[in-house]
């Protein structure tokens, strides 16, 4: 999203041509990498489950040497037959399979996600409504990190215990990004359902910063009341749903030039 916005800012700047060329090359490489290696759906999960390891030539299918035994148990039940999403991270030997709401909404709005991937993300949200939305939209990530691992990953912040704050908490501010993604993919009924849920609680609970619990039922243990971005997120969501033309202010259409024929790397020796 940042790179595409930079391109738009530099479009009519004669002195910025060198930057435009560099950004274009980076966008092509980054989009290809994310769409191919960070995307997960039922078929891709099954392929990873069957990966062979220790493949080291240009013909390797398992390019990051992901160990199938590192796949967490929860993902097999969580992944629907229809649907998919961009995972948290890909690193040598393992992947972070967690769902991050902000990342997937921005992927849709920036058109990093292809039209097919955008639809699949919406399908996932509908199929796994209880897990990703629950009683208060929207889960910042899913699932939670438990045991002692949350202390390592989140820096021991006491707010980040299981299903709280940045560790599986529910954040009303994310409502506007969900709504924008729903409108862009032609699924406004999903946004309407989420807004109805938020309206049943936010005013009564004094507009908290975040909610805790697996379903987002409880006001967060250290949530600030009358949080500006919770109020703003709700208002923007309502305004976009009432007038979808506002979507153009925050959404970028697919760049047809982002689908060039892929060239072999300079390291190709055959």
CSV table of C-alpha atoms in Angstrom, one decimal:
chain,number,residue,atom,x,y,z
A,1,UNK,CA,0.0,0.0,0.0
A,2,UNK,CA,2.8,2.4,0.9
A,3,UNK,CA,4.7,1.7,-2.4
A,4,UNK,CA,1.5,2.2,-4.5
A,5,UNK,CA,0.7,5.4,-2.7
A,6,UNK,CA,4.2,6.6,-3.4
A,7,UNK,CA,3.8,5.8,-7.1
A,8,UNK,CA,0.7,7.9,-7.2
A,9,UNK,CA,2.4,10.9,-5.5
A,10,UNK,CA,5.4,10.7,-7.9
A,11,UNK,CA,3.3,10.1,-11.1
A,12,UNK,CA,3.6,13.7,-12.4
A,13,UNK,CA,7.0,14.5,-10.9
A,14,UNK,CA,9.6,14.6,-13.7
A,15,UNK,CA,12.4,14.5,-11.1
A,16,UNK,CA,11.0,11.3,-9.5
A,17,UNK,CA,11.3,9.0,-12.6
A,18,UNK,CA,14.2,7.1,-11.1
A,19,UNK,CA,12.2,6.5,-7.9
A,20,UNK,CA,9.2,5.4,-9.9
A,21,UNK,CA,11.2,2.8,-11.8
A,22,UNK,CA,12.7,1.5,-8.5
A,23,UNK,CA,9.3,1.4,-6.9
A,24,UNK,CA,7.8,-0.5,-9.9
A,25,UNK,CA,10.5,-3.2,-9.7
A,26,UNK,CA,10.0,-3.6,-6.0
A,27,UNK,CA,6.2,-3.8,-6.4
A,28,UNK,CA,6.5,-6.5,-9.0
A,29,UNK,CA,8.8,-8.6,-6.9
A,30,UNK,CA,7.0,-8.1,-3.6
A,31,UNK,CA,3.5,-8.8,-5.1
A,32,UNK,CA,4.7,-12.0,-6.7
A,33,UNK,CA,6.4,-13.1,-3.5
A,34,UNK,CA,3.4,-12.4,-1.2
A,35,UNK,CA,0.7,-13.8,-3.6
A,36,UNK,CA,2.6,-17.0,-4.0
A,37,UNK,CA,4.4,-17.7,-0.7
A,38,UNK,CA,2.2,-16.0,1.9
A,39,UNK,CA,-1.1,-17.2,0.5
A,40,UNK,CA,-2.8,-20.1,2.2
A,41,UNK,CA,-6.0,-22.0,1.2
A,42,UNK,CA,-7.2,-25.6,1.6
A,43,UNK,CA,-5.2,-26.8,-1.4
A,44,UNK,CA,-2.0,-25.0,-0.4
A,45,UNK,CA,-2.3,-26.3,3.1
A,46,UNK,CA,-2.6,-29.9,1.8
A,47,UNK,CA,0.4,-29.3,-0.4
A,48,UNK,CA,2.5,-28.0,2.5
A,49,UNK,CA,1.3,-31.0,4.6
A,50,UNK,CA,2.8,-33.3,1.9
A,51,UNK,CA,6.1,-31.3,1.4
A,52,UNK,CA,9.3,-33.2,1.1
A,53,UNK,CA,12.3,-31.5,2.9
A,54,UNK,CA,15.9,-30.8,2.1
A,55,UNK,CA,15.3,-29.8,-1.5
A,56,UNK,CA,18.0,-27.5,-2.7
A,57,UNK,CA,17.9,-27.1,-6.5
A,58,UNK,CA,15.9,-24.7,-8.7
A,59,UNK,CA,13.3,-27.5,-9.0
A,60,UNK,CA,12.5,-27.4,-5.3
A,61,UNK,CA,8.8,-27.2,-4.5
A,62,UNK,CA,9.4,-26.6,-0.8
A,63,UNK,CA,11.5,-23.4,-1.4
A,64,UNK,CA,11.7,-22.5,2.3
A,65,UNK,CA,12.3,-26.0,3.6
A,66,UNK,CA,9.2,-25.9,5.7
A,67,UNK,CA,9.0,-28.9,8.0
A,68,UNK,CA,5.4,-30.3,7.7
A,69,UNK,CA,5.6,-31.4,11.4
A,70,UNK,CA,5.7,-27.7,12.3
A,71,UNK,CA,2.2,-27.1,11.1
A,72,UNK,CA,0.0,-26.4,14.2
A,73,UNK,CA,-2.9,-28.7,14.8
A,74,UNK,CA,-5.5,-25.9,14.9
A,75,UNK,CA,-5.1,-24.9,11.2
A,76,UNK,CA,-6.4,-28.2,9.9
A,77,UNK,CA,-9.9,-27.6,11.5
A,78,UNK,CA,-9.8,-23.8,11.0
A,79,UNK,CA,-9.2,-23.9,7.2
A,80,UNK,CA,-12.5,-24.2,5.3
A,81,UNK,CA,-12.8,-25.9,1.9
A,82,UNK,CA,-13.6,-22.5,0.4
A,83,UNK,CA,-11.6,-19.5,1.6
A,84,UNK,CA,-8.1,-18.5,2.2
A,85,UNK,CA,-5.9,-15.7,3.6
A,86,UNK,CA,-2.4,-14.3,3.8
A,87,UNK,CA,-0.5,-15.8,6.7
A,88,UNK,CA,1.6,-14.0,9.3
A,89,UNK,CA,5.1,-14.9,8.1
A,90,UNK,CA,7.2,-17.3,6.1
A,91,UNK,CA,10.7,-18.1,7.4
A,92,UNK,CA,13.2,-20.9,6.9
A,93,UNK,CA,11.7,-24.3,8.1
A,94,UNK,CA,8.5,-22.9,9.5
A,95,UNK,CA,5.5,-20.6,8.8
A,96,UNK,CA,3.4,-18.4,11.1
A,97,UNK,CA,-0.1,-19.6,10.2
A,98,UNK,CA,-1.9,-17.0,12.3
A,99,UNK,CA,-4.6,-14.8,10.7
A,100,UNK,CA,-4.1,-11.0,11.0
A,101,UNK,CA,-7.1,-8.9,10.3
A,102,UNK,CA,-5.4,-5.7,9.5
A,103,UNK,CA,-3.0,-7.3,7.0
A,104,UNK,CA,-5.8,-9.1,5.1
A,105,UNK,CA,-8.0,-6.1,4.9
A,106,UNK,CA,-5.2,-3.9,3.7
A,107,UNK,CA,-4.2,-6.6,1.2
A,108,UNK,CA,-7.7,-6.3,-0.3
A,109,UNK,CA,-7.8,-2.5,-0.2
A,110,UNK,CA,-4.3,-2.2,-1.8
A,111,UNK,CA,-5.1,-4.9,-4.4
A,112,UNK,CA,-2.1,-6.9,-3.2
A,113,UNK,CA,-4.7,-9.7,-3.1
A,114,UNK,CA,-6.0,-10.7,-6.5
A,115,UNK,CA,-9.7,-10.5,-7.1
A,116,UNK,CA,-9.9,-14.3,-6.5
A,117,UNK,CA,-7.9,-14.0,-3.3
A,118,UNK,CA,-10.0,-11.1,-2.0
A,119,UNK,CA,-13.2,-13.2,-2.5
A,120,UNK,CA,-11.5,-16.1,-0.7
A,121,UNK,CA,-10.7,-13.8,2.3
A,122,UNK,CA,-14.3,-12.8,2.6
A,123,UNK,CA,-15.4,-16.5,2.3
A,124,UNK,CA,-13.1,-17.3,5.2
A,125,UNK,CA,-14.5,-14.5,7.4
A,126,UNK,CA,-18.1,-15.8,6.7
A,127,UNK,CA,-17.1,-19.4,7.3
A,128,UNK,CA,-15.2,-18.7,10.5
A,129,UNK,CA,-17.4,-15.9,11.9
A,130,UNK,CA,-17.4,-17.1,15.5
A,131,UNK,CA,-13.5,-17.3,15.5
A,132,UNK,CA,-12.7,-14.1,13.7
A,133,UNK,CA,-15.6,-11.8,14.7
A,134,UNK,CA,-17.4,-13.5,17.6
A,135,UNK,CA,-19.5,-11.0,19.7
A,136,UNK,CA,-17.4,-7.9,18.9
A,137,UNK,CA,-15.6,-7.2,15.6
A,138,UNK,CA,-12.8,-7.7,14.9
A,139,UNK,CA,-10.2,-10.2,16.2
A,140,UNK,CA,-6.8,-8.5,15.6
A,141,UNK,CA,-5.3,-12.0,15.1
A,142,UNK,CA,-6.3,-15.6,15.5
A,143,UNK,CA,-5.5,-17.8,17.3
A,144,UNK,CA,-4.0,-16.6,20.6
A,145,UNK,CA,-0.5,-17.4,21.7
A,146,UNK,CA,-0.6,-19.4,24.9
A,147,UNK,CA,1.7,-20.8,27.6
A,148,UNK,CA,5.0,-19.0,28.0
A,149,UNK,CA,5.3,-18.1,24.3
A,150,UNK,CA,3.2,-15.0,24.5
A,151,UNK,CA,5.9,-13.5,26.9
A,152,UNK,CA,8.6,-14.1,24.3
A,153,UNK,CA,6.7,-12.8,21.3
A,154,UNK,CA,5.0,-9.8,22.9
A,155,UNK,CA,7.8,-8.6,25.3
A,156,UNK,CA,6.1,-9.7,28.5
A,157,UNK,CA,3.4,-7.0,28.2
A,158,UNK,CA,0.9,-8.1,30.8
A,159,UNK,CA,-2.0,-7.0,28.6
A,160,UNK,CA,-1.0,-9.6,26.1
A,161,UNK,CA,-2.2,-12.7,27.9
A,162,UNK,CA,-4.3,-15.1,25.9
A,163,UNK,CA,-7.3,-13.6,24.1
A,164,UNK,CA,-6.4,-10.1,25.2
A,165,UNK,CA,-5.0,-6.9,23.6
A,166,UNK,CA,-2.6,-7.7,20.7
A,167,UNK,CA,-2.8,-11.4,21.5
A,168,UNK,CA,-6.2,-12.3,20.1
A,169,UNK,CA,-8.1,-9.3,21.4
A,170,UNK,CA,-11.1,-7.8,19.6
A,171,UNK,CA,-10.6,-4.2,18.3
A,172,UNK,CA,-13.6,-2.1,17.2
A,173,UNK,CA,-11.3,0.3,15.3
A,174,UNK,CA,-10.8,-2.5,12.7
A,175,UNK,CA,-14.5,-2.2,11.8
A,176,UNK,CA,-13.9,0.5,9.2
A,177,UNK,CA,-11.3,-1.6,7.4
A,178,UNK,CA,-13.5,-4.7,7.4
A,179,UNK,CA,-16.4,-2.6,6.0
A,180,UNK,CA,-14.2,-1.1,3.2
A,181,UNK,CA,-13.0,-4.6,2.3
A,182,UNK,CA,-16.6,-5.9,2.2
A,183,UNK,CA,-17.7,-3.1,0.0
A,184,UNK,CA,-14.8,-3.6,-2.4
A,185,UNK,CA,-15.6,-7.3,-2.8
A,186,UNK,CA,-19.3,-6.8,-3.1
A,187,UNK,CA,-20.2,-8.3,0.3
A,188,UNK,CA,-21.8,-5.3,2.2
A,189,UNK,CA,-24.0,-7.8,4.1
A,190,UNK,CA,-20.9,-8.9,6.0
A,191,UNK,CA,-20.2,-5.4,7.1
A,192,UNK,CA,-23.8,-4.7,8.0
A,193,UNK,CA,-23.8,-7.8,10.2
A,194,UNK,CA,-20.6,-6.7,12.0
A,195,UNK,CA,-21.8,-3.1,12.5
A,196,UNK,CA,-25.0,-4.4,14.0
A,197,UNK,CA,-23.0,-6.4,16.5
A,198,UNK,CA,-20.8,-3.4,17.4
A,199,UNK,CA,-23.9,-1.2,17.8
A,200,UNK,CA,-25.3,-3.5,20.4
A,201,UNK,CA,-22.4,-3.0,22.7
A,202,UNK,CA,-20.2,0.0,22.0
A,203,UNK,CA,-22.3,2.8,23.3
A,204,UNK,CA,-23.5,0.8,26.3
A,205,UNK,CA,-19.8,-0.1,27.1
A,206,UNK,CA,-18.6,3.6,26.7
A,207,UNK,CA,-16.6,2.9,23.5
A,208,UNK,CA,-13.8,0.8,24.8
A,209,UNK,CA,-10.4,0.5,23.1
A,210,UNK,CA,-10.6,-3.3,22.8
A,211,UNK,CA,-12.4,-6.4,24.1
A,212,UNK,CA,-11.0,-9.6,25.7
A,213,UNK,CA,-12.0,-13.2,25.5
A,214,UNK,CA,-12.3,-15.8,22.8
A,215,UNK,CA,-15.5,-14.3,21.6
A,216,UNK,CA,-14.7,-10.7,22.5
A,217,UNK,CA,-17.4,-10.6,25.2
A,218,UNK,CA,-15.5,-8.7,27.9
A,219,UNK,CA,-14.3,-5.1,27.9
A,220,UNK,CA,-10.5,-5.3,27.9
A,221,UNK,CA,-8.7,-5.5,31.2
A,222,UNK,CA,-6.9,-2.2,30.5
A,223,UNK,CA,-9.0,-0.8,27.7
A,224,UNK,CA,-9.4,3.0,27.7
A,225,UNK,CA,-13.0,4.2,27.6
A,226,UNK,CA,-14.3,6.7,25.0
A,227,UNK,CA,-11.4,5.7,22.8
A,228,UNK,CA,-11.3,8.1,19.8
A,229,UNK,CA,-10.4,5.5,17.2
A,230,UNK,CA,-13.1,3.2,18.3
A,231,UNK,CA,-15.6,5.9,17.8
A,232,UNK,CA,-14.0,7.0,14.5
A,233,UNK,CA,-13.8,3.5,13.2
A,234,UNK,CA,-17.5,3.0,13.8
A,235,UNK,CA,-18.5,6.3,12.1
A,236,UNK,CA,-16.3,5.7,9.1
A,237,UNK,CA,-17.8,2.2,8.7
A,238,UNK,CA,-21.4,3.6,8.9
A,239,UNK,CA,-20.6,6.4,6.4
A,240,UNK,CA,-19.0,4.0,3.9
A,241,UNK,CA,-21.9,1.6,4.1
A,242,UNK,CA,-24.4,4.5,3.5
A,243,UNK,CA,-22.4,5.9,0.6
A,244,UNK,CA,-20.0,3.3,-0.9
A,245,UNK,CA,-18.5,6.0,-3.2
A,246,UNK,CA,-16.3,7.0,-0.2
A,247,UNK,CA,-14.4,3.7,-0.8
A,248,UNK,CA,-12.3,5.5,-3.5
A,249,UNK,CA,-10.6,7.6,-0.8
A,250,UNK,CA,-8.9,4.6,0.8
A,251,UNK,CA,-8.9,1.8,-1.9
A,252,UNK,CA,-6.6,1.2,-4.9
A,253,UNK,CA,-7.8,-0.7,-7.9
A,254,UNK,CA,-5.8,-3.6,-9.3
A,255,UNK,CA,-2.8,-2.5,-11.4
A,256,UNK,CA,-2.9,-4.6,-14.6
A,257,UNK,CA,0.8,-4.1,-15.0
A,258,UNK,CA,1.4,-6.1,-11.9
A,259,UNK,CA,1.1,-9.3,-13.8
A,260,UNK,CA,4.2,-9.4,-16.0
A,261,UNK,CA,5.8,-12.5,-17.3
A,262,UNK,CA,8.1,-13.7,-14.6
A,263,UNK,CA,11.8,-13.7,-15.6
A,264,UNK,CA,14.4,-16.1,-14.3
A,265,UNK,CA,16.6,-14.8,-11.6
A,266,UNK,CA,20.2,-13.7,-12.3
A,267,UNK,CA,21.4,-16.7,-10.2
A,268,UNK,CA,19.9,-19.1,-12.7
A,269,UNK,CA,22.8,-21.1,-14.1
A,270,UNK,CA,21.2,-23.7,-16.3
